Amino acid sequence: MSIHLLGLLDGEVAVRPWLERQLTGPDLLDVVRELTALHGAGDGRPSFLEARRAAILEQGLTGLSDEEIETLFRNPSSLPRLQELVLQDGGPYWDGVLSGAASHSLPTPSPRPPVRRARPRYLRTTSLVTHLAAAAAAALLVWLLAGTRPPPATPRGEPQLTEAASADAVLPTVAEQIDRKWSAVRRQADADAALREMEQTCEQLALAPLPQLSEPARATLRHDLAQLTQLIESQRITLEKGGDSLRARAVVECRVNTLISTRWRNPGDLPDSAADPDDLPPASITE
Amino acid sequence: MTSDEAKQVLAEYRPMFLKVATRIVRANGIHPDDAVQEAYVRALRAVEAGNFPREREHLLAWFTRIAHNAAFDARRCLARRKDGTTAPDHAEPADDQPGPLDQLIGRDANAEQDRSLVRLRGLIDELPAEERQAVVLRFQGMPSRGIAAALGIPAGSVSAVFRSAYRKLRRGLGESDPFA
C-alpha cells in the first residue's frame, strides 16, 4: 500500500500543485486518510475558505498564503468539501488541473519517487515490445513461482481466489490477471495504460499480505519484484535515449529467466528464514 | 450512512454528480456520452454491493474516483475502436467491482493502509532530527523554502534531506528503494 504523502518528499514537487492534483484526482480519500492519521481530522472547515472562494475558483490555490495551505493540511476533513467546490464551480484554471490529473489518473496511481522527473516522457516513447516483454516476464515469474497447475475456475470462467486458496491456486490467478490486462494491448496508447496497471499490480503484489506464501518466499518475491520493476524502468530510460528496443527486451527477459532459474524453479529450496529481503543474495544478472 | 441513504443522496444530487463526471470525462478527452452515465451506474451498483464510504461528505470524492476510472475505460475502448480491434467494449470488469486480484490484494487494504500509517509514524520518529523535522513540516504542507528557513539550512539542501528520509521511510515500509 503506497502512501501518497511520500510523493511530497520529492524536492521538485511544489506543495500547491500537489494538493491541487489531489483535489481533482481519484485518490483524495486516501490522502485525507493519511493526513488524518498524522495530524488528526482537524477542527472543521478553515474560516478563510469562504472569503477566498472566488480566488480559489479562478486561480486555484496559488492565491492562498503558505499559512493557509498549511491550515488545509492540518484540517484534512475540509478537503472533500474543497474538492466539491472546485469540481462543481471551479473555472478554466481547474479544467487545466483536472486535465493534468486525468493524465495521471489510472486507478490508484503510485506516487513517483523523488527527483526522477523523466518518467512521463519516457512513458510516451517506450516501445510496445518492451512493455509486452516486461508484462510477459512478470507474469512468467509469478506463474512459475507457483508451478504449472491451473487455477480453479468459477462457472463464469474467472479464477476464484479465496482466503483458503493455496499458493498453487493464488499465484497462477495473479499471473492470469496480469496477462489478461496485457493481452488487450493493441497500440501504443493502450500500452501506456497497461504499463501503469502492470506496475501497480506488481507494486500491490509486492505489498500484499499473501498469507498463502511462506515468509521467506514472500520476502524473496517482494525483493525480486522490486528489482524487476527497477530494471524495467532503467530500460525505459535507455530507450528514451535512443536505445535498441530488442536489446531492452532481451535484458528484461534475461533478468526474469535468471531469477526463475536461480530462485523460483524450486521454491521449496528457498531458505527457511529471510528476515530482510535486502540481505538476500542478488540473482546473477547478465545484461 | 446506509446504502439506502447513499442511493438517496445519489438520486437527490444526481445533477451535481453528472456535472462533476462530465467535467472529469471531458478532461480525459472523452465525449460525455461515452462515460458519464456509466460512472453514475457504476456508483449505484457499488452502493448496492455495499462498496461506498459511510461518511456522507466523502461520497463525492468516492464518486470522483469512479468517474476517473470510467473515463479511463472509455478512453481505452475508443482507442480499440479506432484501432479496428474487435475487443468488446465491456470486456474488462468494471474497475470499481472487486475482481479476484482485488480480493487477494484489497481484502485487507484499509487495515493494511492503517498498519502502514502507524508504521510510518514510528519511522518518522526514528529519523535523525533534521530529517524528522523536515518530513513533519512537509507533511504539514510547508514549502521547501519555509523548511530550509526553519531548519537553518540552505534551500538547496532540503531536497537532499528529503531524499535521505524518503529512502529510510520506503525501506522501513517494506517498499523498494528507487535509488538502490
Tab-separated table of C-alpha atoms in Angstrom:
chain	number	residue	atom	x	y	z
A	1	MET	CA	0.000	0.000	0.000
A	2	SER	CA	1.772	3.100	-1.221
A	3	ILE	CA	1.420	6.264	0.785
A	4	HIS	CA	0.588	9.256	-1.349
A	5	LEU	CA	2.159	11.728	1.063
A	6	LEU	CA	5.580	10.310	0.312
A	7	GLY	CA	5.282	11.997	-3.079
A	8	LEU	CA	5.703	15.289	-1.224
A	9	LEU	CA	9.272	14.331	-0.399
A	10	ASP	CA	10.223	14.971	-3.987
A	11	GLY	CA	12.164	18.197	-3.663
A	12	GLU	CA	10.934	19.256	-7.095
A	13	VAL	CA	7.280	18.877	-6.191
A	14	ALA	CA	5.649	22.078	-5.040
A	15	VAL	CA	3.020	21.788	-2.354
A	16	ARG	CA	0.246	23.775	-4.039
A	17	PRO	CA	0.211	21.923	-7.390
A	18	TRP	CA	0.437	18.637	-5.497
A	19	LEU	CA	-2.610	19.477	-3.428
A	20	GLU	CA	-4.483	20.739	-6.482
A	21	ARG	CA	-3.844	17.428	-8.222
A	22	GLN	CA	-5.140	15.538	-5.226
A	23	LEU	CA	-8.263	17.695	-5.150
A	24	THR	CA	-9.083	16.830	-8.750
A	25	GLY	CA	-7.697	13.317	-8.841
A	26	PRO	CA	-9.116	9.947	-7.836
A	27	ASP	CA	-7.247	9.442	-4.571
A	28	LEU	CA	-8.347	12.290	-2.353
A	29	LEU	CA	-9.944	9.993	0.212
A	30	ASP	CA	-6.654	8.121	0.573
A	31	VAL	CA	-4.830	11.394	1.118
A	32	VAL	CA	-7.410	12.502	3.684
A	33	ARG	CA	-6.960	9.209	5.467
A	34	GLU	CA	-3.185	9.640	5.515
A	35	LEU	CA	-3.291	13.223	6.743
A	36	THR	CA	-5.855	12.317	9.378
A	37	ALA	CA	-3.613	9.537	10.629
A	38	LEU	CA	-0.750	12.004	11.006
A	39	HIS	CA	-2.464	15.182	12.142
A	40	GLY	CA	-5.990	14.232	13.126
A	41	ALA	CA	-9.095	15.284	11.209
A	42	GLY	CA	-8.806	18.934	12.204
A	43	ASP	CA	-11.378	21.179	13.756
A	44	GLY	CA	-13.599	21.812	10.792
A	45	ARG	CA	-13.648	23.973	7.727
A	46	PRO	CA	-10.991	26.704	7.758
A	47	SER	CA	-12.629	30.094	8.026
A	48	PHE	CA	-10.637	31.624	5.168
A	49	LEU	CA	-12.148	29.312	2.557
A	50	GLU	CA	-15.360	31.290	2.227
A	51	ALA	CA	-13.510	34.588	1.964
A	52	ARG	CA	-11.124	33.138	-0.604
A	53	ARG	CA	-13.768	31.238	-2.516
A	54	ALA	CA	-13.742	33.386	-5.650
A	55	ALA	CA	-9.951	33.470	-5.857
A	56	ILE	CA	-9.696	29.705	-5.404
A	57	LEU	CA	-12.269	29.051	-8.121
A	58	GLU	CA	-10.496	31.362	-10.518
A	59	GLN	CA	-6.805	30.933	-9.695
A	60	GLY	CA	-6.580	27.701	-7.775
A	61	LEU	CA	-4.545	27.514	-4.614
A	62	THR	CA	-1.890	29.921	-5.858
A	63	GLY	CA	-3.703	32.782	-4.164
A	64	LEU	CA	-3.512	31.166	-0.750
A	65	SER	CA	-0.714	32.034	1.620
A	66	ASP	CA	1.705	29.429	2.930
A	67	GLU	CA	-0.062	29.540	6.269
A	68	GLU	CA	-3.436	28.911	4.650
A	69	ILE	CA	-2.079	25.955	2.720
A	70	GLU	CA	-0.689	24.517	5.948
A	71	THR	CA	-4.078	25.022	7.575
A	72	LEU	CA	-5.630	22.850	4.866
A	73	PHE	CA	-3.086	20.103	5.538
A	74	ARG	CA	-3.858	20.227	9.237
A	75	ASN	CA	-7.585	20.067	8.554
A	76	PRO	CA	-7.890	17.151	6.146
A	77	SER	CA	-11.599	16.801	6.856
A	78	SER	CA	-12.054	20.073	4.966
A	79	LEU	CA	-10.537	18.729	1.747
A	80	PRO	CA	-13.570	16.790	0.429
A	81	ARG	CA	-15.660	19.943	0.770
A	82	LEU	CA	-12.977	21.923	-1.055
A	83	GLN	CA	-12.956	19.275	-3.762
A	84	GLU	CA	-16.689	19.599	-4.140
A	85	LEU	CA	-16.295	23.329	-4.521
A	86	VAL	CA	-13.648	23.236	-7.231
A	87	LEU	CA	-15.150	20.349	-9.186
A	88	GLN	CA	-18.569	21.961	-9.250
A	89	ASP	CA	-17.789	25.599	-9.655
A	90	GLY	CA	-14.097	25.893	-10.475
A	91	GLY	CA	-13.214	27.904	-13.554
A	92	PRO	CA	-10.961	27.140	-16.514
A	93	TYR	CA	-7.946	27.032	-14.216
A	94	TRP	CA	-9.318	23.876	-12.616
A	95	ASP	CA	-10.059	22.351	-16.012
A	96	GLY	CA	-6.345	22.595	-16.652
A	97	VAL	CA	-5.529	20.984	-13.325
A	98	LEU	CA	-8.115	18.306	-13.999
A	99	SER	CA	-6.579	17.505	-17.367
A	100	GLY	CA	-3.237	17.076	-15.667
A	101	ALA	CA	-4.770	14.895	-13.000
A	102	ALA	CA	-6.558	12.833	-15.631
A	103	SER	CA	-3.294	12.035	-17.320
A	104	HIS	CA	-2.163	10.531	-14.021
A	105	SER	CA	-5.488	9.151	-13.006
A	106	LEU	CA	-5.371	5.464	-13.595
A	107	PRO	CA	-6.779	3.613	-10.657
A	108	THR	CA	-4.801	4.486	-7.556
A	109	PRO	CA	-1.629	5.794	-9.175
A	110	SER	CA	1.518	5.416	-7.161
A	111	PRO	CA	3.448	8.451	-6.027
A	112	ARG	CA	6.586	8.946	-8.029
A	113	PRO	CA	9.901	8.557	-6.325
A	114	PRO	CA	11.622	11.852	-5.672
A	115	VAL	CA	13.869	13.601	-8.147
A	116	ARG	CA	13.292	11.298	-11.107
A	117	ARG	CA	11.253	13.570	-13.323
A	118	ALA	CA	11.669	11.918	-16.696
A	119	ARG	CA	9.103	9.186	-16.266
A	120	PRO	CA	6.136	10.781	-18.061
A	121	ARG	CA	8.266	11.463	-21.124
A	122	TYR	CA	9.641	8.013	-21.440
A	123	LEU	CA	6.263	6.508	-20.815
A	124	ARG	CA	5.188	8.141	-24.050
A	125	THR	CA	8.171	6.983	-26.011
A	126	THR	CA	8.631	3.465	-24.747
A	127	SER	CA	8.479	0.688	-27.248
A	128	LEU	CA	5.422	-1.519	-27.204
A	129	VAL	CA	7.554	-4.606	-27.489
A	130	THR	CA	9.298	-3.741	-24.231
A	131	HIS	CA	6.002	-3.268	-22.467
A	132	LEU	CA	4.788	-6.617	-23.659
A	133	ALA	CA	8.053	-8.286	-22.812
A	134	ALA	CA	8.005	-6.824	-19.319
A	135	ALA	CA	4.432	-7.927	-18.762
A	136	ALA	CA	5.078	-11.396	-20.008
A	137	ALA	CA	8.208	-11.588	-17.913
A	138	ALA	CA	6.407	-10.560	-14.745
A	139	ALA	CA	3.575	-12.956	-15.436
A	140	LEU	CA	6.052	-15.732	-16.153
A	141	LEU	CA	7.897	-15.087	-12.929
A	142	VAL	CA	4.793	-15.302	-10.817
A	143	TRP	CA	3.352	-18.207	-12.738
A	144	LEU	CA	6.459	-20.278	-12.472
A	145	LEU	CA	6.672	-19.491	-8.789
A	146	ALA	CA	3.515	-21.461	-8.276
A	147	GLY	CA	4.215	-24.330	-10.583
A	148	THR	CA	2.075	-25.239	-13.559
A	149	ARG	CA	-1.167	-26.342	-12.027
A	150	PRO	CA	-4.038	-24.290	-13.460
A	151	PRO	CA	-6.190	-22.330	-11.054
A	152	PRO	CA	-9.713	-23.416	-10.235
A	153	ALA	CA	-12.344	-21.657	-12.278
A	154	THR	CA	-15.743	-20.278	-11.477
A	155	PRO	CA	-18.756	-21.015	-13.664
A	156	ARG	CA	-18.046	-17.703	-15.426
A	157	GLY	CA	-14.611	-18.979	-16.269
A	158	GLU	CA	-12.870	-16.499	-13.968
A	159	PRO	CA	-10.379	-17.851	-11.488
A	160	GLN	CA	-11.604	-17.655	-7.955
A	161	LEU	CA	-9.458	-16.559	-5.058
A	162	THR	CA	-10.495	-17.313	-1.573
A	163	GLU	CA	-8.855	-16.836	1.722
A	164	ALA	CA	-8.269	-20.546	1.902
A	165	ALA	CA	-6.683	-20.761	-1.536
A	166	SER	CA	-3.226	-22.236	-1.630
A	167	ALA	CA	-0.248	-20.642	-3.328
A	168	ASP	CA	-0.799	-23.118	-6.160
A	169	ALA	CA	-4.173	-21.568	-6.837
A	170	VAL	CA	-3.481	-17.949	-5.994
A	171	LEU	CA	-0.354	-17.178	-7.935
A	172	PRO	CA	-1.441	-18.523	-11.319
A	173	THR	CA	-4.555	-16.439	-10.874
A	174	VAL	CA	-2.493	-13.341	-10.222
A	175	ALA	CA	-0.406	-14.111	-13.282
A	176	GLU	CA	-3.525	-14.551	-15.337
A	177	GLN	CA	-4.824	-11.188	-14.175
A	178	ILE	CA	-1.612	-9.530	-15.318
A	179	ASP	CA	-1.579	-11.465	-18.544
A	180	ARG	CA	-5.180	-10.612	-19.304
A	181	LYS	CA	-4.551	-6.900	-18.931
A	182	TRP	CA	-1.620	-7.057	-21.256
A	183	SER	CA	-3.185	-9.309	-23.821
A	184	ALA	CA	-5.597	-6.459	-24.528
A	185	VAL	CA	-2.791	-4.143	-25.598
A	186	ARG	CA	-3.172	-3.282	-29.264
A	187	ARG	CA	-1.480	0.074	-29.675
A	188	GLN	CA	0.863	2.489	-28.028
A	189	ALA	CA	-1.832	4.409	-26.177
A	190	ASP	CA	-3.095	1.174	-24.669
A	191	ALA	CA	0.429	0.121	-23.801
A	192	ASP	CA	0.969	3.217	-21.719
A	193	ALA	CA	-2.168	2.500	-19.761
A	194	ALA	CA	-1.426	-1.180	-19.418
A	195	LEU	CA	2.072	-0.358	-18.273
A	196	ARG	CA	0.742	1.644	-15.397
A	197	GLU	CA	-1.601	-1.147	-14.475
A	198	MET	CA	1.193	-3.657	-14.552
A	199	GLU	CA	3.374	-1.502	-12.355
A	200	GLN	CA	0.512	-1.019	-9.980
A	201	THR	CA	-0.188	-4.722	-9.933
A	202	CYS	CA	3.447	-5.542	-9.263
A	203	GLU	CA	3.570	-2.964	-6.502
A	204	GLN	CA	0.364	-4.200	-4.936
A	205	LEU	CA	1.517	-7.758	-5.209
A	206	ALA	CA	4.780	-6.857	-3.527
A	207	LEU	CA	2.897	-5.207	-0.671
A	208	ALA	CA	0.012	-7.666	-0.368
A	209	PRO	CA	-0.156	-9.854	2.754
A	210	LEU	CA	-0.055	-13.067	0.648
A	211	PRO	CA	-0.616	-15.319	3.630
A	212	GLN	CA	-0.556	-18.304	1.292
A	213	LEU	CA	3.211	-17.957	0.930
A	214	SER	CA	5.801	-18.760	3.499
A	215	GLU	CA	7.593	-15.770	4.981
A	216	PRO	CA	10.884	-16.386	3.143
A	217	ALA	CA	9.111	-16.958	-0.160
A	218	ARG	CA	7.115	-13.795	0.342
A	219	ALA	CA	10.195	-11.756	1.204
A	220	THR	CA	12.101	-13.085	-1.764
A	221	LEU	CA	9.229	-12.489	-4.150
A	222	ARG	CA	8.928	-8.880	-2.980
A	223	HIS	CA	12.632	-8.344	-3.362
A	224	ASP	CA	12.653	-9.789	-6.869
A	225	LEU	CA	9.613	-7.794	-7.960
A	226	ALA	CA	11.256	-4.591	-6.772
A	227	GLN	CA	14.409	-5.403	-8.714
A	228	LEU	CA	12.408	-6.276	-11.803
A	229	THR	CA	10.499	-3.014	-11.659
A	230	GLN	CA	13.716	-1.052	-11.380
A	231	LEU	CA	15.214	-2.880	-14.327
A	232	ILE	CA	12.177	-2.184	-16.495
A	233	GLU	CA	12.393	1.457	-15.546
A	234	SER	CA	16.063	1.657	-16.392
A	235	GLN	CA	15.424	0.087	-19.771
A	236	ARG	CA	12.776	2.687	-20.494
A	237	ILE	CA	15.301	5.402	-19.807
A	238	THR	CA	17.732	3.677	-22.120
A	239	LEU	CA	15.095	3.536	-24.835
A	240	GLU	CA	14.300	7.185	-24.435
A	241	LYS	CA	17.922	7.942	-25.114
A	242	GLY	CA	17.735	6.016	-28.365
A	243	GLY	CA	18.457	2.527	-27.120
A	244	ASP	CA	17.576	-0.600	-29.032
A	245	SER	CA	14.187	-1.992	-28.067
A	246	LEU	CA	15.190	-5.545	-28.881
A	247	ARG	CA	18.134	-5.284	-26.539
A	248	ALA	CA	15.898	-3.847	-23.853
A	249	ARG	CA	13.544	-6.750	-24.263
A	250	ALA	CA	16.415	-9.185	-24.063
A	251	VAL	CA	17.723	-7.598	-20.890
A	252	VAL	CA	14.350	-7.813	-19.188
A	253	GLU	CA	13.772	-11.386	-20.286
A	254	CYS	CA	17.267	-12.332	-19.218
A	255	ARG	CA	16.641	-10.915	-15.757
A	256	VAL	CA	13.433	-12.869	-15.365
A	257	ASN	CA	14.932	-16.066	-16.675
A	258	THR	CA	17.823	-15.674	-14.288
A	259	LEU	CA	15.533	-15.070	-11.346
A	260	ILE	CA	13.496	-18.108	-12.218
A	261	SER	CA	16.442	-20.384	-12.750
A	262	THR	CA	18.268	-19.262	-9.609
A	263	ARG	CA	15.358	-18.909	-7.227
A	264	TRP	CA	11.950	-19.930	-8.434
A	265	ARG	CA	12.450	-23.183	-10.294
A	266	ASN	CA	12.206	-24.975	-6.982
A	267	PRO	CA	10.525	-22.664	-4.473
A	268	GLY	CA	10.969	-25.362	-1.879
A	269	ASP	CA	14.694	-24.656	-1.990
A	270	LEU	CA	14.197	-21.169	-0.584
A	271	PRO	CA	15.800	-20.564	2.795
A	272	ASP	CA	13.697	-21.259	5.855
A	273	SER	CA	14.051	-17.712	7.068
A	274	ALA	CA	14.964	-14.467	5.416
A	275	ALA	CA	14.376	-11.625	7.817
A	276	ASP	CA	15.438	-8.864	5.471
A	277	PRO	CA	14.955	-9.185	1.727
A	278	ASP	CA	17.862	-6.838	1.149
A	279	ASP	CA	20.106	-9.418	2.765
A	280	LEU	CA	19.262	-11.996	0.130
A	281	PRO	CA	21.969	-12.672	-2.422
A	282	PRO	CA	21.267	-10.939	-5.708
A	283	ALA	CA	20.370	-13.118	-8.634
A	284	SER	CA	23.241	-13.105	-11.089
A	285	ILE	CA	22.309	-10.912	-13.980
A	286	THR	CA	23.821	-10.721	-17.399
A	287	GLU	CA	22.958	-7.524	-19.202
B	1	MET	CA	-24.789	6.284	6.036
B	2	THR	CA	-26.699	3.238	4.879
B	3	SER	CA	-26.907	2.069	1.282
B	4	ASP	CA	-30.448	3.424	1.058
B	5	GLU	CA	-29.232	6.798	2.248
B	6	ALA	CA	-26.337	6.725	-0.195
B	7	LYS	CA	-28.719	5.922	-3.051
B	8	GLN	CA	-30.943	8.737	-1.920
B	9	VAL	CA	-28.024	11.175	-1.971
B	10	LEU	CA	-27.015	9.966	-5.423
B	11	ALA	CA	-30.557	10.488	-6.662
B	12	GLU	CA	-31.119	13.799	-4.936
B	13	TYR	CA	-27.858	15.297	-6.139
B	14	ARG	CA	-27.769	13.479	-9.461
B	15	PRO	CA	-27.255	16.693	-11.488
B	16	MET	CA	-24.231	17.554	-9.383
B	17	PHE	CA	-22.713	14.099	-9.770
B	18	LEU	CA	-23.324	14.136	-13.509
B	19	LYS	CA	-21.805	17.603	-13.773
B	20	VAL	CA	-18.660	16.506	-11.962
B	21	ALA	CA	-18.454	13.331	-14.035
B	22	THR	CA	-18.874	15.339	-17.230
B	23	ARG	CA	-16.005	17.567	-16.246
B	24	ILE	CA	-13.731	14.660	-15.447
B	25	VAL	CA	-14.669	12.795	-18.604
B	26	ARG	CA	-14.045	15.846	-20.769
B	27	ALA	CA	-10.675	16.358	-19.117
B	28	ASN	CA	-9.833	12.857	-20.293
B	29	GLY	CA	-10.665	13.858	-23.865
B	30	ILE	CA	-13.784	11.723	-23.925
B	31	HIS	CA	-17.255	12.767	-25.048
B	32	PRO	CA	-19.569	12.786	-22.039
B	33	ASP	CA	-21.994	10.407	-23.748
B	34	ASP	CA	-19.374	7.683	-23.533
B	35	ALA	CA	-18.771	7.632	-19.817
B	36	VAL	CA	-20.874	9.934	-17.665
B	37	GLN	CA	-23.898	7.683	-17.351
B	38	GLU	CA	-21.570	4.713	-16.991
B	39	ALA	CA	-19.937	6.378	-13.997
B	40	TYR	CA	-23.284	7.037	-12.384
B	41	VAL	CA	-24.467	3.481	-12.981
B	42	ARG	CA	-21.229	2.127	-11.529
B	43	ALA	CA	-21.784	4.228	-8.451
B	44	LEU	CA	-25.281	2.846	-7.999
B	45	ARG	CA	-24.020	-0.706	-8.431
B	46	ALA	CA	-21.238	-0.125	-5.961
B	47	VAL	CA	-23.706	1.194	-3.409
B	48	GLU	CA	-25.909	-1.841	-3.878
B	49	ALA	CA	-22.857	-4.038	-3.388
B	50	GLY	CA	-22.015	-2.192	-0.179
B	51	ASN	CA	-18.853	-0.612	-1.586
B	52	PHE	CA	-19.243	3.034	-0.657
B	53	PRO	CA	-17.957	5.402	2.028
B	54	ARG	CA	-20.038	5.622	5.152
B	55	GLU	CA	-19.367	9.334	5.573
B	56	ARG	CA	-21.768	11.401	3.552
B	57	GLU	CA	-19.188	14.134	2.961
B	58	HIS	CA	-16.886	11.576	1.316
B	59	LEU	CA	-19.411	10.495	-1.286
B	60	LEU	CA	-18.351	12.946	-3.983
B	61	ALA	CA	-14.655	12.141	-3.535
B	62	TRP	CA	-15.533	8.461	-3.870
B	63	PHE	CA	-17.605	9.195	-6.971
B	64	THR	CA	-14.718	11.201	-8.405
B	65	ARG	CA	-12.584	8.075	-8.409
B	66	ILE	CA	-15.349	6.135	-10.147
B	67	ALA	CA	-15.658	8.865	-12.780
B	68	HIS	CA	-11.908	8.853	-13.397
B	69	ASN	CA	-11.964	5.092	-13.815
B	70	ALA	CA	-14.975	5.194	-16.130
B	71	ALA	CA	-13.292	7.864	-18.242
B	72	PHE	CA	-10.141	5.806	-18.449
B	73	ASP	CA	-12.047	2.711	-19.515
B	74	ALA	CA	-13.944	4.704	-22.131
B	75	ARG	CA	-10.687	6.061	-23.465
B	76	ARG	CA	-9.340	2.562	-23.754
B	77	CYS	CA	-12.448	1.326	-25.544
B	78	LEU	CA	-12.337	4.216	-28.002
B	79	ALA	CA	-8.699	3.526	-28.713
B	80	ARG	CA	-9.592	-0.056	-29.535
B	81	ARG	CA	-12.394	1.001	-31.829
B	82	LYS	CA	-10.162	3.418	-33.703
B	83	ASP	CA	-7.561	0.715	-33.947
B	84	GLY	CA	-10.052	-1.635	-35.543
B	85	THR	CA	-9.641	-4.305	-32.924
B	86	THR	CA	-12.616	-6.399	-32.014
B	87	ALA	CA	-12.351	-6.360	-28.276
B	88	PRO	CA	-15.821	-5.807	-26.841
B	89	ASP	CA	-16.485	-2.535	-25.084
B	90	HIS	CA	-17.020	-4.156	-21.748
B	91	ALA	CA	-14.510	-6.961	-21.940
B	92	GLU	CA	-12.831	-5.730	-18.797
B	93	PRO	CA	-14.596	-5.891	-15.466
B	94	ALA	CA	-15.526	-2.516	-14.081
B	95	ASP	CA	-12.676	-1.113	-12.064
B	96	ASP	CA	-14.996	-0.494	-9.176
B	97	GLN	CA	-16.117	-4.082	-8.894
B	98	PRO	CA	-13.685	-6.240	-6.955
B	99	GLY	CA	-12.151	-8.954	-9.107
B	100	PRO	CA	-10.138	-11.954	-7.986
B	101	LEU	CA	-6.961	-9.911	-7.709
B	102	ASP	CA	-8.762	-7.277	-5.678
B	103	GLN	CA	-9.995	-9.989	-3.389
B	104	LEU	CA	-6.424	-11.038	-2.826
B	105	ILE	CA	-4.852	-7.613	-2.581
B	106	GLY	CA	-7.713	-5.445	-1.421
B	107	ARG	CA	-9.244	-7.718	1.150
B	108	ASP	CA	-7.453	-6.024	3.946
B	109	ALA	CA	-6.471	-2.917	2.051
B	110	ASN	CA	-7.778	-0.488	4.624
B	111	ALA	CA	-6.335	-2.446	7.509
B	112	GLU	CA	-3.071	-2.708	5.622
B	113	GLN	CA	-3.052	1.030	4.992
B	114	ASP	CA	-3.763	1.687	8.654
B	115	ARG	CA	-0.844	-0.521	9.623
B	116	SER	CA	1.381	1.269	7.121
B	117	LEU	CA	0.392	4.635	8.529
B	118	VAL	CA	1.067	3.537	12.085
B	119	ARG	CA	4.390	2.197	10.922
B	120	LEU	CA	5.081	5.455	9.083
B	121	ARG	CA	4.584	7.455	12.245
B	122	GLY	CA	7.027	5.227	14.055
B	123	LEU	CA	9.540	5.502	11.237
B	124	ILE	CA	9.281	9.284	11.206
B	125	ASP	CA	10.023	9.312	14.927
B	126	GLU	CA	13.128	7.229	14.306
B	127	LEU	CA	14.575	9.574	11.678
B	128	PRO	CA	17.541	11.796	12.571
B	129	ALA	CA	16.352	15.099	13.999
B	130	GLU	CA	16.861	17.190	10.877
B	131	GLU	CA	15.138	14.718	8.602
B	132	ARG	CA	12.324	14.174	11.084
B	133	GLN	CA	11.639	17.891	11.328
B	134	ALA	CA	11.780	18.297	7.553
B	135	VAL	CA	9.320	15.450	6.982
B	136	VAL	CA	6.921	16.596	9.675
B	137	LEU	CA	6.901	20.125	8.302
B	138	ARG	CA	6.481	18.866	4.755
B	139	PHE	CA	3.518	16.693	5.693
B	140	GLN	CA	2.026	19.811	7.235
B	141	GLY	CA	2.169	21.418	3.812
B	142	MET	CA	5.177	23.661	4.322
B	143	PRO	CA	7.091	24.642	1.156
B	144	SER	CA	10.764	23.818	0.824
B	145	ARG	CA	11.923	27.369	1.394
B	146	GLY	CA	9.997	27.510	4.668
B	147	ILE	CA	11.539	24.225	5.772
B	148	ALA	CA	15.005	25.493	4.879
B	149	ALA	CA	14.420	28.593	6.980
B	150	ALA	CA	13.015	26.593	9.877
B	151	LEU	CA	15.970	24.210	9.881
B	152	GLY	CA	18.562	26.889	9.168
B	153	ILE	CA	19.917	25.116	6.118
B	154	PRO	CA	20.383	26.289	2.520
B	155	ALA	CA	17.269	25.905	0.383
B	156	GLY	CA	19.203	23.673	-1.973
B	157	SER	CA	19.880	21.202	0.807
B	158	VAL	CA	16.249	20.442	1.511
B	159	SER	CA	15.953	18.042	-1.410
B	160	ALA	CA	18.880	16.008	-0.120
B	161	VAL	CA	17.285	15.826	3.320
B	162	PHE	CA	14.008	14.711	1.765
B	163	ARG	CA	15.772	12.109	-0.352
B	164	SER	CA	17.560	10.590	2.599
B	165	ALA	CA	14.360	10.493	4.653
B	166	TYR	CA	12.382	9.102	1.744
B	167	ARG	CA	14.775	6.183	1.366
B	168	LYS	CA	14.557	5.307	5.023
B	169	LEU	CA	10.796	5.553	5.099
B	170	ARG	CA	10.325	3.431	1.991
B	171	ARG	CA	12.737	0.851	3.286
B	172	GLY	CA	11.036	0.820	6.642
B	173	LEU	CA	7.661	0.362	4.996
B	174	GLY	CA	8.996	-2.599	3.076
B	175	GLU	CA	8.856	-0.809	-0.257
B	176	SER	CA	11.588	-0.901	-2.834
B	177	ASP	CA	14.222	1.806	-2.760
B	178	PRO	CA	14.240	3.533	-6.141
B	179	PHE	CA	17.791	4.750	-5.549
B	180	ALA	CA	19.249	1.367	-4.708
